Coordinates of C-alpha atoms in Angstrom, one line a residue:
X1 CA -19.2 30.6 35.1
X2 CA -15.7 31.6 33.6
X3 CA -14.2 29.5 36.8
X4 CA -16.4 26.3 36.4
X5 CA -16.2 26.4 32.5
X6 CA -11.6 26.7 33.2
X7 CA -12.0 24.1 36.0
X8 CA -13.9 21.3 33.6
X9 CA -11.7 22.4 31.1
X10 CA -8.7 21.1 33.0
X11 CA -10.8 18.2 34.4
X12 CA -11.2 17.2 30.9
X13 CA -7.6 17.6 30.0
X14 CA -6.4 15.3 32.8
X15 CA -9.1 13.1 32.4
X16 CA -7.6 12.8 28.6
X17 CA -3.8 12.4 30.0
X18 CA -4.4 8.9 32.3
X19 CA -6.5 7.7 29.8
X20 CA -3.5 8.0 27.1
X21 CA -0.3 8.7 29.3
X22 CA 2.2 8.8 26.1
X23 CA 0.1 11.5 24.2
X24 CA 1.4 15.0 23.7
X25 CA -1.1 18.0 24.3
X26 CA -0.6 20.9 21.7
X27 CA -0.5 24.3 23.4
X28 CA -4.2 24.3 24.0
X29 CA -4.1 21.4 25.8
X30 CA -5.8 19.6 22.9
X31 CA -4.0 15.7 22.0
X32 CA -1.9 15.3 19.6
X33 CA -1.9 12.6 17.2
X34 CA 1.4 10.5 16.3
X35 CA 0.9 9.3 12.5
X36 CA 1.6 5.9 11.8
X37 CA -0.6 6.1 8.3
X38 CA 2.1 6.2 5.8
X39 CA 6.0 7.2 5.3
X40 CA 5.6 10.5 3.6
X41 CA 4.4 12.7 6.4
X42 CA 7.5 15.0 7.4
X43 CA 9.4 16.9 4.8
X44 CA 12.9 15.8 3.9
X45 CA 16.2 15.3 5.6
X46 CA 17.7 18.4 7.1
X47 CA 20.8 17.5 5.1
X48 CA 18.5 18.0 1.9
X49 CA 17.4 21.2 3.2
X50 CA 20.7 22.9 3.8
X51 CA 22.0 21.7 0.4
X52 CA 18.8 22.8 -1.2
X53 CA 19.2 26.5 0.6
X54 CA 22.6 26.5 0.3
X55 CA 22.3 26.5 -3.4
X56 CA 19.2 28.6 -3.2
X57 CA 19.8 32.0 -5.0
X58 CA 22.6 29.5 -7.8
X59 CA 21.4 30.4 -11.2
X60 CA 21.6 26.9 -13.5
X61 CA 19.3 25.8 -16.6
X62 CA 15.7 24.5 -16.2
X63 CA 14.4 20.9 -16.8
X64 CA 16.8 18.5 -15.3
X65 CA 19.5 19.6 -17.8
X66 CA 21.4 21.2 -14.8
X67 CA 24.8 20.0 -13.6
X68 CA 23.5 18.7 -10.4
X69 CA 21.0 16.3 -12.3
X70 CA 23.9 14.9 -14.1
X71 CA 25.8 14.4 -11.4
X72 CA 22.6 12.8 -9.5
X73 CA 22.3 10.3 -13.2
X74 CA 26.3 9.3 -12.9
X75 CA 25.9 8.3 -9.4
X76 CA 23.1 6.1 -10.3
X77 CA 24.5 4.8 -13.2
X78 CA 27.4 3.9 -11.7
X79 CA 25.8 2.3 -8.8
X80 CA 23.4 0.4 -11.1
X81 CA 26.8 -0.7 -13.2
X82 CA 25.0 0.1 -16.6
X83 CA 26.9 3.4 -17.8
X84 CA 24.7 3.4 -20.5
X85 CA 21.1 3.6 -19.0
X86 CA 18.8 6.5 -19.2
X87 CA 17.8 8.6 -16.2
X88 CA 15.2 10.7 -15.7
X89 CA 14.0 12.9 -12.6
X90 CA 10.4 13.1 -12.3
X91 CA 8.1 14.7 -9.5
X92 CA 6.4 12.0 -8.5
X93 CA 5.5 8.2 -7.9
X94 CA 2.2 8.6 -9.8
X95 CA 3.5 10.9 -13.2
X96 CA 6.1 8.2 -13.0
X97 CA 3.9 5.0 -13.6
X98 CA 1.5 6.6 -15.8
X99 CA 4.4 8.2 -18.2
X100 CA 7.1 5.1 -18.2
X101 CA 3.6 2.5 -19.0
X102 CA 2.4 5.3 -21.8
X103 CA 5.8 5.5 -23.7
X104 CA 6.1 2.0 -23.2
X105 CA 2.6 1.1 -25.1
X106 CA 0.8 0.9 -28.1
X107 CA -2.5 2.4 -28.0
X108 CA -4.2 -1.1 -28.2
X109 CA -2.3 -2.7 -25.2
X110 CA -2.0 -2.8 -21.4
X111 CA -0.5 -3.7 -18.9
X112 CA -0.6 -6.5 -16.2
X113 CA 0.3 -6.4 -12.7
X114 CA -1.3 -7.8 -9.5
X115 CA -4.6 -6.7 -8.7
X116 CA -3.6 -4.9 -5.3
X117 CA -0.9 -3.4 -7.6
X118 CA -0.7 0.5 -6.7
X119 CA -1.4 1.2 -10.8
X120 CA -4.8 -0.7 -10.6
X121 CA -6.3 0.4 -6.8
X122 CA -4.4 4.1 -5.8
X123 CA -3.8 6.1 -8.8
X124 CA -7.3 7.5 -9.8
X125 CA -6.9 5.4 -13.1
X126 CA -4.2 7.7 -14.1
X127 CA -2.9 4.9 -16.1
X128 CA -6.2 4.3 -17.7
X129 CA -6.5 7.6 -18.6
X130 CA -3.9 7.1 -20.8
X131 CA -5.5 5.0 -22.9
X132 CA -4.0 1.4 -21.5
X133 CA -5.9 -1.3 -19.6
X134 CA -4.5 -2.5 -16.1
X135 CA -4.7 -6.1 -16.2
X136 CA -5.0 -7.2 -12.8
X137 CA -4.0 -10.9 -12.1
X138 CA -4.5 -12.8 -8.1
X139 CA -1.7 -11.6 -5.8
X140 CA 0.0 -13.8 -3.0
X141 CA 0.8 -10.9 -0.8
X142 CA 1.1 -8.5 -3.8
X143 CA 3.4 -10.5 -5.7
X144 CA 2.6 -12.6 -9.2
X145 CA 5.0 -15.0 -10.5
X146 CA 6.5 -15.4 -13.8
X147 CA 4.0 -18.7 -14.3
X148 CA 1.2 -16.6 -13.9
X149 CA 2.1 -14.0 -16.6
X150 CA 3.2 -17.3 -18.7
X151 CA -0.5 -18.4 -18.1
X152 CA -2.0 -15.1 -19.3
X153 CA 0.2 -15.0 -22.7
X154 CA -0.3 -18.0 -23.4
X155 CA -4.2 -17.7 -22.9
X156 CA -4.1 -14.8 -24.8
X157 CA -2.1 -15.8 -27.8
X158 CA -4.2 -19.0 -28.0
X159 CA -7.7 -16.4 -28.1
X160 CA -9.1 -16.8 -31.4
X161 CA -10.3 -13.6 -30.8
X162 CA -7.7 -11.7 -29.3
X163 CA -7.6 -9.1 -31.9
X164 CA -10.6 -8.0 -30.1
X165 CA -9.2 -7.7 -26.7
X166 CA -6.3 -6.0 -24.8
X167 CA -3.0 -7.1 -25.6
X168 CA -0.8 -7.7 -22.7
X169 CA 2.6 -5.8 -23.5
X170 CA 4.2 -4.6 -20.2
X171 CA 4.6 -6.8 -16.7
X172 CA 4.6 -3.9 -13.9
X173 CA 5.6 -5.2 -10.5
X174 CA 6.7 -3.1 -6.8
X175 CA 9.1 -3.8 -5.0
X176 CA 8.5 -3.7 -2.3
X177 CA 4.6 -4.3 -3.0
X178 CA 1.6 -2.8 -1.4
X179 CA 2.0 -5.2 1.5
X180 CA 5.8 -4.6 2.1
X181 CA 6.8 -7.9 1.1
X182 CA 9.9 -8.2 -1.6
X183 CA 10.7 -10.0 -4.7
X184 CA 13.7 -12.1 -4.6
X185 CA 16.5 -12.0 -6.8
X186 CA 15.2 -15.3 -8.7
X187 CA 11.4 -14.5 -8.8
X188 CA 13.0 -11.6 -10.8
X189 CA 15.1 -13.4 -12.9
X190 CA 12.2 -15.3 -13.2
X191 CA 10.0 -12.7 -15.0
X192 CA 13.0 -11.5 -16.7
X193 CA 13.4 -14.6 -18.3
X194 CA 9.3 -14.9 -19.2
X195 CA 9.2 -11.3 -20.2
X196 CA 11.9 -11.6 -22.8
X197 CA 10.2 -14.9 -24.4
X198 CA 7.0 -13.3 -24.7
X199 CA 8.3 -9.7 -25.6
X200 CA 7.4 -7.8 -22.8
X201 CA 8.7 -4.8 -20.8
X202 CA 9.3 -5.8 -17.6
X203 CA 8.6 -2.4 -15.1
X204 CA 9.4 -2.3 -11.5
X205 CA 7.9 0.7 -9.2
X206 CA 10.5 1.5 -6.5
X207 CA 8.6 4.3 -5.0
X208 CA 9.5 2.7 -1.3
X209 CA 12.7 1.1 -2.9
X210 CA 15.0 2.3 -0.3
X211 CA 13.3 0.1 2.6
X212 CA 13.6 -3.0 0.3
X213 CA 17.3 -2.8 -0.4
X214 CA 17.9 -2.1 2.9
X215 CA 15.7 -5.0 4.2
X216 CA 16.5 -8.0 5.8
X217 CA 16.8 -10.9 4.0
X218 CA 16.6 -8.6 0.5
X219 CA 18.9 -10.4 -2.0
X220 CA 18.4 -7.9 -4.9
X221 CA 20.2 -4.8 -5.8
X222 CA 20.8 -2.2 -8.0
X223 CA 23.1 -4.0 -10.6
X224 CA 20.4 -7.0 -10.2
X225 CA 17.7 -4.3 -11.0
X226 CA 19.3 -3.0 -13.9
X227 CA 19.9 -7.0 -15.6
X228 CA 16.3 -8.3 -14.9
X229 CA 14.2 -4.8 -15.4
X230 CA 13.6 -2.9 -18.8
X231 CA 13.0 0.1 -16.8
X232 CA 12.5 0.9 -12.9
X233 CA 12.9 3.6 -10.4
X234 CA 14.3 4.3 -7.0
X235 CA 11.8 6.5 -5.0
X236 CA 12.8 9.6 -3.1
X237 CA 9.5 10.9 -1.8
X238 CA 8.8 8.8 1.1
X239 CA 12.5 8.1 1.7
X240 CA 14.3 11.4 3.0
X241 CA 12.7 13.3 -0.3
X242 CA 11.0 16.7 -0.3
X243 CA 9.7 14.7 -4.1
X244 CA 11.0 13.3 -6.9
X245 CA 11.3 9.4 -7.9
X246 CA 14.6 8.6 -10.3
X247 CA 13.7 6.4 -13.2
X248 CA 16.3 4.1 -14.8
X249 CA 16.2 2.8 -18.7
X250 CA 17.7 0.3 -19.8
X251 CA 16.1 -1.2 -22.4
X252 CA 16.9 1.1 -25.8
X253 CA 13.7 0.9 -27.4
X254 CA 12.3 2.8 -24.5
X255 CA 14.9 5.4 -24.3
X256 CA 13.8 7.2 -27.5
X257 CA 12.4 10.7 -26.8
X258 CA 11.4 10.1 -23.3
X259 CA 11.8 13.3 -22.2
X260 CA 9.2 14.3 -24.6
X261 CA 6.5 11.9 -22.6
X262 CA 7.7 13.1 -19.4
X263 CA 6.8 16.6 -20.6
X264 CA 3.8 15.9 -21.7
X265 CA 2.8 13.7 -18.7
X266 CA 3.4 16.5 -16.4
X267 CA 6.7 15.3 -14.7
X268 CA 9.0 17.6 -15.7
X269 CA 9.9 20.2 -13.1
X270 CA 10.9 23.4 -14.1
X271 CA 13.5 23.9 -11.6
X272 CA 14.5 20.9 -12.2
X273 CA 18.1 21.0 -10.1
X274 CA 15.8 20.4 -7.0
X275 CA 15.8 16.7 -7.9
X276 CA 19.0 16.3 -8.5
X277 CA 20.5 18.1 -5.3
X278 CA 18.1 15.8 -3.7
X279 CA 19.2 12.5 -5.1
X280 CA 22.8 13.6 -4.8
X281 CA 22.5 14.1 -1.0
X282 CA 20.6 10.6 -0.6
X283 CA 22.8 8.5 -3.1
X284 CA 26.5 9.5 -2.5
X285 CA 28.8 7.8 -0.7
X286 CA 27.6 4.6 -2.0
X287 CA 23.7 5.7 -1.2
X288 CA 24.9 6.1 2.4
X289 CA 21.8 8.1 3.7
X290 CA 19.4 6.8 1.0
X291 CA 20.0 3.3 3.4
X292 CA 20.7 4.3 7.0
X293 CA 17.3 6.0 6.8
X294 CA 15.5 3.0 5.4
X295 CA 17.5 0.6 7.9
X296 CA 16.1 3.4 11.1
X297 CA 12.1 2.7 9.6
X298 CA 12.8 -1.2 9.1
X299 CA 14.2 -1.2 12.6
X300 CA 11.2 0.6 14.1
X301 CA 8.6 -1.5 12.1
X302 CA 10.4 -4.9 13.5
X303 CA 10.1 -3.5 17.3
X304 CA 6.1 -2.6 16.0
X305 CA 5.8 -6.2 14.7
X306 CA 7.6 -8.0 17.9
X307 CA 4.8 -6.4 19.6
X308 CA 1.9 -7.8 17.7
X309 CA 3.2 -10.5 18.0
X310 CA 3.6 -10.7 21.7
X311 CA 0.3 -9.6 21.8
X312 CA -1.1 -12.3 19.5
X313 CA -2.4 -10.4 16.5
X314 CA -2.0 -11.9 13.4
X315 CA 0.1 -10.7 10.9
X316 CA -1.3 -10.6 7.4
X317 CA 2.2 -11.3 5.7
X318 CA 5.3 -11.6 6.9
X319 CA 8.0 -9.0 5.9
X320 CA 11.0 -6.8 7.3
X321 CA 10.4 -3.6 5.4
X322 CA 8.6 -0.5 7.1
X323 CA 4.7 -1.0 6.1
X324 CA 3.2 -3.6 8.6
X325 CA -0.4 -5.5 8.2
X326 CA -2.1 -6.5 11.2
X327 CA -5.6 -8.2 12.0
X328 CA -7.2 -6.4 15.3
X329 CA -10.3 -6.4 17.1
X330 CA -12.5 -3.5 15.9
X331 CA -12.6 -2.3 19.3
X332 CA -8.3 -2.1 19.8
X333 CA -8.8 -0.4 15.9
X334 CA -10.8 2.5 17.6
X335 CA -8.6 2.7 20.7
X336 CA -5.5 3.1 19.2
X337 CA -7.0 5.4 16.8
X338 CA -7.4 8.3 19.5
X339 CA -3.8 8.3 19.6
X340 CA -2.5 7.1 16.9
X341 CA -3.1 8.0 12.9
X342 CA -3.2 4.5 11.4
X343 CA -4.7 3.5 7.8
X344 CA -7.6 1.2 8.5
X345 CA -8.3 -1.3 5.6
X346 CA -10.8 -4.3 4.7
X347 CA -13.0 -5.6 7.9
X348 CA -12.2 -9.4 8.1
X349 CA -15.1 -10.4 9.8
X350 CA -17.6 -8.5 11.7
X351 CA -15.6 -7.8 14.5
X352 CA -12.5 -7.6 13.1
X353 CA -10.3 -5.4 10.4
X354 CA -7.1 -5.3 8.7
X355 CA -4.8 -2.5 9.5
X356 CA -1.1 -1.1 8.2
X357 CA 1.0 0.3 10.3
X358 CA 3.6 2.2 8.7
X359 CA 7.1 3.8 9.9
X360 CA 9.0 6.1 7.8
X361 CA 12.7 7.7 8.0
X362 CA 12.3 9.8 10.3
X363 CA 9.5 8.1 12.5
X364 CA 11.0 9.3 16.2
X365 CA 11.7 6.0 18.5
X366 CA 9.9 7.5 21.2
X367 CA 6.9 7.5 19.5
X368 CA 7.5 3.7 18.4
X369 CA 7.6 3.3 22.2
X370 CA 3.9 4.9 22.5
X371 CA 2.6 2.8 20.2
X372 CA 4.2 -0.1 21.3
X373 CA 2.7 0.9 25.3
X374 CA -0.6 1.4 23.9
X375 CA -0.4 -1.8 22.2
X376 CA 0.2 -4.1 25.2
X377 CA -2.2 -2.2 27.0
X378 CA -4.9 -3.7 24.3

């Protein structure tokens, strides 16, 4: 029975190879899934790591008050070309939102952003549990425009009754947004200008920053960042990062005693020379590896696209960062999903669902060439 149970074993196993050629079987012969769900699946940058153990067993003061953080807070200055804007390491994407919209606000007012904005659908409410309303206005592939936030002011100021209801006090945008698409450098200037008339912050998240700036097309930058935003931040964790996001403040009424929020907020690392040996390795040399690993994901998400394409699946918005949104059968959803970790979304219709594809710095080419195999084979 040991014989016949080994010998459908292997049956099985070869069975499981020409049905999905490119996968990789695991040491018990079990497939291996290649994750395209999102871009912060492998650790960090093995230049990060050997600077992190190299200065392992240093002894240097806690809470970002090292040498190494400012170093790191120079750099970005410097890059940004304001030499007198606050930086701050934090741990994370989420503790950054939640503690940049808290200090920002009054206890009676919120903030607005687009509804698919990642304060208002992926962050638990964290935001909300501060205290301040997200106001979520319609999106056109995650982006609002400065009318729209003209539109809400104005309705509000004009509410005979808007002592009674949130007051909008803070625009937060992404950049790129939810669905990888980018804000130019005048739909910024844009808000800028509409911000400033109606007294708002104007906040962009930057979490996936690194794969806008290094984007095709992209016609912002850091300098441009630093005119048109109150406050913003260039993300780490799913660019090269073992964590940590880098938030930039320019606007003086919201550098006041921010450490004390990010304290409070739970961003504050003790160790807090690990973020800035991180960010030192990704930003020198004129944020050298900070952008050749956001060009290598953009590269592999255009080959993913070109396929879909070819293919005749509809892209849900157009875009040459590394998140991709694709309409497929649900039938090619559940195909590729044997092989293939994607993030499935809304269904379109009955027989058909949204999907994002997503390639990060150190998705491996050959794995792009799987996908792209089992793709045409749709």
């Amino acid at each position: 029975s040991g014989k016949i149970r080994t010998a459908l074993l292997v049956t099985v196993q070869l069975a499981e190879r020409l049905r999905h050629p490119a996968a990789k079987m695991n040491k018990k012969g079990e497939r291996k899934m290649i994750y395209f769900n999102c871009d912060y699946n492998e650790g960090a940058h093995p230049s990060i790591l050997k600077k992190l153990a190299e200065t392992n067993f240093e002894q240097t003061i806690g809470y970002g008050e090292d040498a190494y953080c400012t170093e790191a807070a120079a750099i970005l200055r410097k890059l940004c070309g304001k030499e007198d804007a606050a930086v701050h390491f934090v741990v994370g994407g989420t503790q950054a939102n939640l503690t940049v919209i808290d200090a920002a606000l009054r206890p009676y007012q919120g903030a607005i952003c687009a509804a698919s904005g990642h304060i208002n659908v992926h962050e638990t409410g964290a935001v909300e549990a501060t205290g301040h309303k997200v106001l979520g206005l319609p999106h056109r592939d995650g982006k609002i425009t400065a009318a729209q936030v003209t539109e809400a002011m104005e309705a509000h100021l004009t509410d005979p009754s808007a002592e009674h209801t949130v007051q909008p006090k803070l625009v937060y945008i992404s950049s790129p947004t939810e669905f990888g698409t980018l804000y130019t450098r005048a739909e910024l200037e844009a808000l800028h200008e509409t911000c400033r008339r109606y007294g708002l912050y104007l906040f962009l998240d930057g979490a996936r920053m690194s794969y806008g700036l290094a984007a095709s097309g992209n016609d912002v930058t850091l300098p441009v960042l630093a005119e048109c935003c109150d406050v913003f931040y260039l993300g780490g964790t799913k660019c090269g990062a073992l964590f940590g996001e880098a938030i930039v403040i320019t606007h003086p009424e919201l550098k006041k005693d921010f450490r004390y929020m990010i304290k409070q907020k739970g961003g504050m690392l003790a160790k807090g020379r690990l973020l800035g040996i991180q960010f030192l390795e990704l930003l020198k040399d004129d944020m050298k590896l900070y952008l050749e690993l956001a060009e290598h994901a953009n590269h592999l998400a255009d080959r993913i696209r070109t396929a879909l394409r070819k293919k005749g699946f509809e892209l849900v918005c157009e875009n040459t960062t590394n998140q991709i949104f694709t309409i497929l059968p649900i039938d090619s959803v559940r195909s590729l999903s044997e092989q293939f970790a994607l993030s499935p979304d809304r269904m379109t219709d009955e027989s058909h669902q949204m999907v994002r594809i997503c390639t990060s710095w150190a998705t491996k080419e050959e794995n792009v060439d799987s996908l792209i195999r089992a793709i045409e084979r749709i």
